[in-house]
Amino acid sequence: MKHVSILIPETAVIEAIADPRYLFTAVNEFLQASGKLPLFKVELVAMTREVKLNNNLFSVHADKLLHEIEHTDLIFVPAISGNVNYAMEANQELIPWMVKQHAKGAEVASLCLGAFLLASTGLLNGRKCSTHWLFANQFREMFPDVELVDGSIITDAQGLYSSGGANSYWNLLLYLVEKYTDRDTAILAAKYFAIDIDRESQLAFMMFQGQKGHEDAKIKKAQEFIDGNYQERITVDQLADMLALGRRSFERRFKSATKNTVIEYIQRVKIEAAKRSFESSRKNITEVMFDVGYTDTKSFRDVFKKITGLTPIEYRNKYHKAAPVLQV
């Protein structure tokens, strides 16, 4: 039997505690219904016997305290909420415990912003990880030795797992169900919980925020110019000349400050504008393409799909709500 320990961190998102417990308990029932033995022993584990969440709105009772767990097979690190730095400080006691259990052979799976706690252990250094797209820049600043994978729903780094933003963790839960049981059981769970199995990317949900949380004034000036002139054809040389910098120096400073190359940043600003247009206007693909400064249909389509994971048509169909038809 696999021992599953679901941590209850301070400031945790309660759904990220309840959902893995519900899913793995349900899988046990699926297995028993098919004449098999239950596979998972699921326990809630915390630093204290009772953890209050959401400004004391919820109270979660732990099955076991950290020191009562001698060995476990799979640890879930639920999403945290509120101030990330506060959450990490409040949950310091969990860090050595996870390191100790991993050394004993336990696998560890972080859900959404639980990646911050998992990365704090140092176990992810030099390995891939995913988290909520909105906190990607903050994660990179705090954990430069971890390879954050933009847009990924799931990462599997030799028994260290992570999921993308919000409900993306359901795909990681299904991934682990399939790993520990079989494909048929995972499909049954996906149907039971109405989850789109095998979804691999959160790119379509990402909103580009501009990456301005740095102190390089000249690079911020370049970003502001790009943001305000995305309809135009902007070149690297043009921006470097505007800032009185050599091209190589400008490109190096831009990448260091924003974690994007200049070309990548320009593309992301243009595509973000195109996304907003598809969501809110009736313009066709060609009109939107010209509005954001592209003249080549294939180039626009390729860049759009690279950044969002969807073609322009797929994105428009997914997010544009047509006006209701009036009945007369």
Short mmCIF file of C-alpha atoms in Angstrom, two decimals:
data_model
loop_
_atom_site.label_atom_id
_atom_site.label_comp_id
_atom_site.label_asym_id
_atom_site.label_seq_id
_atom_site.Cartn_x
_atom_site.Cartn_y
_atom_site.Cartn_z
CA MET A 1 0.00 0.00 0.00
CA LYS A 2 1.26 3.47 -0.91
CA HIS A 3 1.37 5.97 1.95
CA VAL A 4 0.20 9.40 0.74
CA SER A 5 0.89 12.39 2.99
CA ILE A 6 -0.97 15.61 2.16
CA LEU A 7 0.62 18.52 3.99
CA ILE A 8 -1.48 21.26 5.57
CA PRO A 9 0.72 24.37 5.33
CA GLU A 10 -0.14 27.64 6.98
CA THR A 11 -2.05 29.88 4.48
CA ALA A 12 -2.81 26.85 2.27
CA VAL A 13 -5.57 26.86 -0.32
CA ILE A 14 -8.08 24.48 1.20
CA GLU A 15 -9.17 23.02 -2.16
CA ALA A 16 -5.59 21.93 -2.81
CA ILE A 17 -5.79 19.88 0.38
CA ALA A 18 -9.28 18.47 -0.09
CA ASP A 19 -9.00 17.62 -3.80
CA PRO A 20 -6.03 15.21 -3.67
CA ARG A 21 -7.56 13.57 -0.61
CA TYR A 22 -10.89 13.18 -2.40
CA LEU A 23 -9.31 11.88 -5.60
CA PHE A 24 -7.04 9.25 -4.06
CA THR A 25 -9.78 8.10 -1.69
CA ALA A 26 -12.11 7.75 -4.70
CA VAL A 27 -9.46 5.75 -6.60
CA ASN A 28 -9.38 3.31 -3.70
CA GLU A 29 -13.13 2.90 -4.12
CA PHE A 30 -12.76 2.39 -7.88
CA LEU A 31 -10.19 -0.34 -7.26
CA GLN A 32 -12.38 -2.08 -4.68
CA ALA A 33 -15.38 -1.92 -7.00
CA SER A 34 -13.35 -3.81 -9.62
CA GLY A 35 -12.38 -6.52 -7.14
CA LYS A 36 -8.93 -5.15 -6.29
CA LEU A 37 -7.44 -4.09 -2.99
CA PRO A 38 -7.24 -0.37 -2.13
CA LEU A 39 -3.80 1.01 -2.96
CA PHE A 40 -3.48 4.29 -1.08
CA LYS A 41 -3.37 5.16 2.61
CA VAL A 42 -4.18 8.87 2.58
CA GLU A 43 -3.37 11.10 5.58
CA LEU A 44 -3.38 14.81 6.28
CA VAL A 45 -0.11 15.85 7.91
CA ALA A 46 0.69 19.16 9.62
CA MET A 47 2.92 20.95 12.11
CA THR A 48 0.01 21.26 14.56
CA ARG A 49 -3.08 19.18 15.14
CA GLU A 50 -5.37 21.92 13.82
CA VAL A 51 -4.63 24.50 11.11
CA LYS A 52 -6.93 27.46 10.57
CA LEU A 53 -7.16 28.80 7.01
CA ASN A 54 -8.81 31.71 5.15
CA ASN A 55 -8.75 34.06 8.16
CA ASN A 56 -10.10 31.32 10.42
CA LEU A 57 -13.00 30.57 8.10
CA PHE A 58 -11.87 26.94 7.81
CA SER A 59 -10.28 24.62 10.32
CA VAL A 60 -8.44 21.53 9.05
CA HIS A 61 -7.59 18.70 11.42
CA ALA A 62 -4.42 16.70 10.78
CA ASP A 63 -4.44 12.92 10.92
CA LYS A 64 -0.75 12.96 11.86
CA LEU A 65 1.87 15.45 12.97
CA LEU A 66 5.20 15.65 11.17
CA HIS A 67 7.14 13.76 13.85
CA GLU A 68 4.58 10.93 13.79
CA ILE A 69 5.40 10.02 10.17
CA GLU A 70 8.32 7.61 10.09
CA HIS A 71 8.06 6.93 6.35
CA THR A 72 5.82 7.98 3.48
CA ASP A 73 5.78 7.27 -0.25
CA LEU A 74 4.23 10.41 -1.73
CA ILE A 75 4.02 13.93 -0.29
CA PHE A 76 1.66 16.58 -1.63
CA VAL A 77 2.58 20.22 -1.05
CA PRO A 78 -0.67 22.16 -1.56
CA ALA A 79 -0.92 25.63 -3.03
CA ILE A 80 -0.35 28.52 -0.66
CA SER A 81 -2.19 31.84 -0.75
CA GLY A 82 -1.55 35.45 0.18
CA ASN A 83 1.98 36.75 0.61
CA VAL A 84 4.45 34.14 -0.61
CA ASN A 85 7.29 35.35 1.62
CA TYR A 86 5.09 35.18 4.71
CA ALA A 87 3.88 31.70 3.77
CA MET A 88 7.43 30.44 3.36
CA GLU A 89 8.46 31.88 6.72
CA ALA A 90 5.41 30.40 8.46
CA ASN A 91 6.09 26.93 7.03
CA GLN A 92 9.83 26.62 7.65
CA GLU A 93 9.31 23.51 9.75
CA LEU A 94 8.05 21.63 6.70
CA ILE A 95 11.30 22.10 4.76
CA PRO A 96 13.69 19.77 6.68
CA TRP A 97 10.89 17.23 7.04
CA MET A 98 10.42 17.05 3.25
CA VAL A 99 14.18 16.76 2.73
CA LYS A 100 14.37 13.95 5.27
CA GLN A 101 11.46 12.02 3.76
CA HIS A 102 12.81 12.46 0.22
CA ALA A 103 16.15 11.04 1.38
CA LYS A 104 14.21 8.00 2.60
CA GLY A 105 12.69 7.52 -0.86
CA ALA A 106 9.51 9.62 -0.77
CA GLU A 107 8.37 11.39 -3.91
CA VAL A 108 7.14 14.98 -3.58
CA ALA A 109 4.48 16.76 -5.65
CA SER A 110 3.80 20.50 -5.41
CA LEU A 111 0.47 21.95 -6.47
CA CYS A 112 0.47 25.42 -8.03
CA LEU A 113 2.23 27.85 -5.62
CA GLY A 114 3.26 24.92 -3.45
CA ALA A 115 6.27 24.97 -5.79
CA PHE A 116 7.72 27.81 -3.67
CA LEU A 117 7.81 25.52 -0.63
CA LEU A 118 9.22 22.61 -2.60
CA ALA A 119 11.91 24.81 -4.16
CA SER A 120 12.85 26.04 -0.68
CA THR A 121 14.10 22.54 0.11
CA GLY A 122 16.84 22.81 -2.52
CA LEU A 123 15.70 19.50 -4.00
CA LEU A 124 14.71 21.20 -7.27
CA ASN A 125 18.07 22.87 -7.89
CA GLY A 126 19.17 22.08 -11.43
CA ARG A 127 15.79 20.50 -12.19
CA LYS A 128 12.61 21.56 -13.96
CA CYS A 129 9.57 22.92 -12.19
CA SER A 130 6.23 24.53 -12.98
CA THR A 131 4.04 26.94 -11.01
CA HIS A 132 1.30 29.49 -11.58
CA TRP A 133 2.21 31.66 -14.59
CA LEU A 134 1.41 34.86 -12.69
CA PHE A 135 4.20 34.19 -10.17
CA ALA A 136 6.83 33.00 -12.65
CA ASN A 137 9.02 36.10 -12.37
CA GLN A 138 8.97 36.05 -8.58
CA PHE A 139 9.82 32.35 -8.58
CA ARG A 140 12.80 32.90 -10.89
CA GLU A 141 14.12 35.70 -8.71
CA MET A 142 13.86 33.61 -5.55
CA PHE A 143 15.12 30.34 -7.02
CA PRO A 144 17.56 31.06 -9.85
CA ASP A 145 18.97 27.52 -9.65
CA VAL A 146 15.62 25.95 -10.56
CA GLU A 147 14.64 25.68 -14.24
CA LEU A 148 11.11 27.07 -14.36
CA VAL A 149 9.23 25.77 -17.40
CA ASP A 150 6.92 28.45 -18.79
CA GLY A 151 3.44 27.27 -19.64
CA SER A 152 3.88 23.72 -18.45
CA ILE A 153 0.99 21.96 -16.72
CA ILE A 154 3.14 19.17 -15.25
CA THR A 155 6.82 18.56 -14.64
CA ASP A 156 8.34 15.27 -13.55
CA ALA A 157 11.92 15.57 -12.33
CA GLN A 158 12.87 12.13 -11.07
CA GLY A 159 10.19 11.82 -8.44
CA LEU A 160 9.78 15.56 -7.84
CA TYR A 161 6.57 16.72 -9.46
CA SER A 162 4.96 20.12 -9.94
CA SER A 163 1.87 21.55 -11.58
CA GLY A 164 0.92 24.83 -13.22
CA GLY A 165 -1.59 27.39 -12.06
CA ALA A 166 -4.80 26.84 -10.11
CA ASN A 167 -6.84 23.85 -11.35
CA SER A 168 -3.91 22.55 -13.40
CA TYR A 169 -3.06 20.43 -10.38
CA TRP A 170 -5.89 18.07 -11.32
CA ASN A 171 -3.81 16.98 -14.32
CA LEU A 172 -0.87 16.22 -12.04
CA LEU A 173 -3.16 14.24 -9.73
CA LEU A 174 -4.36 12.16 -12.69
CA TYR A 175 -0.78 11.73 -13.90
CA LEU A 176 0.17 10.25 -10.53
CA VAL A 177 -2.94 8.05 -10.41
CA GLU A 178 -1.93 6.59 -13.77
CA LYS A 179 1.66 6.13 -12.63
CA TYR A 180 0.67 4.25 -9.48
CA THR A 181 -2.27 2.31 -10.95
CA ASP A 182 -2.92 2.16 -14.69
CA ARG A 183 -4.31 4.12 -17.64
CA ASP A 184 -7.83 2.74 -17.31
CA THR A 185 -8.11 3.85 -13.69
CA ALA A 186 -6.83 7.32 -14.57
CA ILE A 187 -9.39 7.62 -17.38
CA LEU A 188 -12.15 6.50 -15.03
CA ALA A 189 -11.07 9.12 -12.49
CA ALA A 190 -10.94 11.79 -15.23
CA LYS A 191 -14.48 10.96 -16.29
CA TYR A 192 -15.75 10.79 -12.73
CA PHE A 193 -14.31 14.21 -11.85
CA ALA A 194 -14.95 15.68 -15.34
CA ILE A 195 -11.29 16.54 -15.93
CA ASP A 196 -9.69 17.01 -19.34
CA ILE A 197 -7.00 14.32 -19.11
CA ASP A 198 -3.57 14.84 -20.75
CA ARG A 199 -3.83 18.64 -20.91
CA GLU A 200 -0.21 19.68 -21.16
CA SER A 201 -0.08 23.47 -21.29
CA GLN A 202 -1.33 26.52 -19.38
CA LEU A 203 -0.13 28.84 -22.15
CA ALA A 204 -3.64 29.73 -23.30
CA PHE A 205 -4.41 31.07 -19.81
CA MET A 206 -1.28 33.18 -19.41
CA MET A 207 -1.45 36.98 -19.40
CA PHE A 208 1.80 38.78 -20.16
CA GLN A 209 2.53 41.22 -17.34
CA GLY A 210 5.48 43.09 -18.83
CA GLN A 211 8.24 41.91 -16.44
CA LYS A 212 9.10 45.32 -15.02
CA GLY A 213 10.09 44.24 -11.52
CA HIS A 214 13.73 45.27 -11.99
CA GLU A 215 15.81 48.40 -11.42
CA ASP A 216 17.35 48.99 -14.86
CA ALA A 217 15.88 52.37 -15.87
CA LYS A 218 17.08 52.24 -19.46
CA ILE A 219 15.54 48.80 -20.02
CA LYS A 220 12.26 50.00 -18.50
CA LYS A 221 12.32 52.86 -20.97
CA ALA A 222 12.73 50.36 -23.82
CA GLN A 223 9.85 48.27 -22.46
CA GLU A 224 7.59 51.30 -22.21
CA PHE A 225 8.40 52.20 -25.80
CA ILE A 226 7.57 48.67 -26.97
CA ASP A 227 4.35 48.62 -24.93
CA GLY A 228 3.21 51.90 -26.46
CA ASN A 229 4.25 51.19 -30.04
CA TYR A 230 3.55 47.49 -30.56
CA GLN A 231 1.60 48.30 -33.74
CA GLU A 232 4.86 49.36 -35.40
CA ARG A 233 7.82 47.41 -36.69
CA ILE A 234 10.34 47.76 -33.85
CA THR A 235 13.95 46.61 -34.28
CA VAL A 236 16.67 45.85 -31.76
CA ASP A 237 19.00 48.39 -33.37
CA GLN A 238 16.29 51.07 -33.13
CA LEU A 239 15.89 50.50 -29.39
CA ALA A 240 19.65 50.33 -28.75
CA ASP A 241 20.17 53.63 -30.60
CA MET A 242 17.33 55.23 -28.67
CA LEU A 243 19.07 54.36 -25.40
CA ALA A 244 22.58 55.17 -26.67
CA LEU A 245 23.73 51.62 -26.00
CA GLY A 246 25.66 49.17 -28.12
CA ARG A 247 23.46 46.39 -29.49
CA ARG A 248 25.23 43.58 -27.63
CA SER A 249 25.21 45.50 -24.35
CA PHE A 250 21.52 46.35 -24.77
CA GLU A 251 20.54 42.75 -25.56
CA ARG A 252 22.51 41.45 -22.59
CA ARG A 253 20.97 43.95 -20.18
CA PHE A 254 17.46 43.38 -21.55
CA LYS A 255 17.69 39.60 -21.10
CA SER A 256 19.14 39.97 -17.62
CA ALA A 257 16.35 42.34 -16.52
CA THR A 258 13.31 40.74 -18.17
CA LYS A 259 14.36 37.10 -18.65
CA ASN A 260 13.30 37.52 -22.31
CA THR A 261 15.30 38.45 -25.36
CA VAL A 262 14.28 41.74 -26.98
CA ILE A 263 12.59 39.90 -29.85
CA GLU A 264 10.72 37.58 -27.46
CA TYR A 265 9.49 40.56 -25.45
CA ILE A 266 8.25 42.39 -28.56
CA GLN A 267 6.47 39.25 -29.72
CA ARG A 268 4.80 38.71 -26.36
CA VAL A 269 3.56 42.31 -26.19
CA LYS A 270 2.13 42.07 -29.71
CA ILE A 271 0.47 38.70 -29.05
CA GLU A 272 -1.01 39.91 -25.75
CA ALA A 273 -2.62 42.79 -27.67
CA ALA A 274 -3.90 40.33 -30.27
CA LYS A 275 -5.39 38.13 -27.55
CA ARG A 276 -7.29 41.07 -26.05
CA SER A 277 -8.61 41.95 -29.49
CA PHE A 278 -9.82 38.39 -30.15
CA GLU A 279 -11.52 38.32 -26.76
CA SER A 280 -13.40 41.60 -27.10
CA SER A 281 -13.85 42.54 -30.76
CA ARG A 282 -15.43 41.14 -33.91
CA LYS A 283 -12.31 41.69 -36.00
CA ASN A 284 -11.14 38.82 -38.20
CA ILE A 285 -7.68 37.25 -38.02
CA THR A 286 -6.17 39.44 -40.73
CA GLU A 287 -7.44 42.66 -39.16
CA VAL A 288 -6.01 41.75 -35.78
CA MET A 289 -2.73 40.67 -37.38
CA PHE A 290 -2.28 44.07 -39.04
CA ASP A 291 -3.37 45.91 -35.87
CA VAL A 292 -0.48 44.42 -33.88
CA GLY A 293 2.13 45.02 -36.57
CA TYR A 294 2.35 41.72 -38.45
CA THR A 295 2.07 41.52 -42.22
CA ASP A 296 2.85 37.84 -42.77
CA THR A 297 0.03 35.43 -41.90
CA LYS A 298 2.27 32.40 -41.35
CA SER A 299 4.66 34.32 -39.12
CA PHE A 300 1.78 35.69 -37.02
CA ARG A 301 0.18 32.26 -36.70
CA ASP A 302 3.46 30.56 -35.74
CA VAL A 303 4.35 33.14 -33.08
CA PHE A 304 0.79 33.19 -31.72
CA LYS A 305 0.71 29.41 -31.33
CA LYS A 306 4.19 29.32 -29.79
CA ILE A 307 3.15 31.79 -27.11
CA THR A 308 -0.44 30.69 -26.42
CA GLY A 309 -0.43 27.03 -27.43
CA LEU A 310 -3.41 27.72 -29.72
CA THR A 311 -3.83 29.00 -33.26
CA PRO A 312 -5.44 32.44 -33.62
CA ILE A 313 -8.69 30.81 -34.74
CA GLU A 314 -8.68 28.35 -31.84
CA TYR A 315 -8.02 31.16 -29.37
CA ARG A 316 -10.80 33.35 -30.76
CA ASN A 317 -13.27 30.46 -30.72
CA LYS A 318 -12.31 29.61 -27.14
CA TYR A 319 -12.52 33.07 -25.61
CA HIS A 320 -14.70 35.27 -27.79
CA LYS A 321 -18.34 35.27 -26.78
CA ALA A 322 -20.57 36.25 -29.66
CA ALA A 323 -23.45 38.58 -28.99
CA PRO A 324 -26.65 36.67 -28.11
CA VAL A 325 -29.15 36.16 -30.87
CA LEU A 326 -32.40 37.98 -30.13
CA GLN A 327 -35.57 35.96 -30.57
CA VAL A 328 -38.51 37.73 -32.19
#
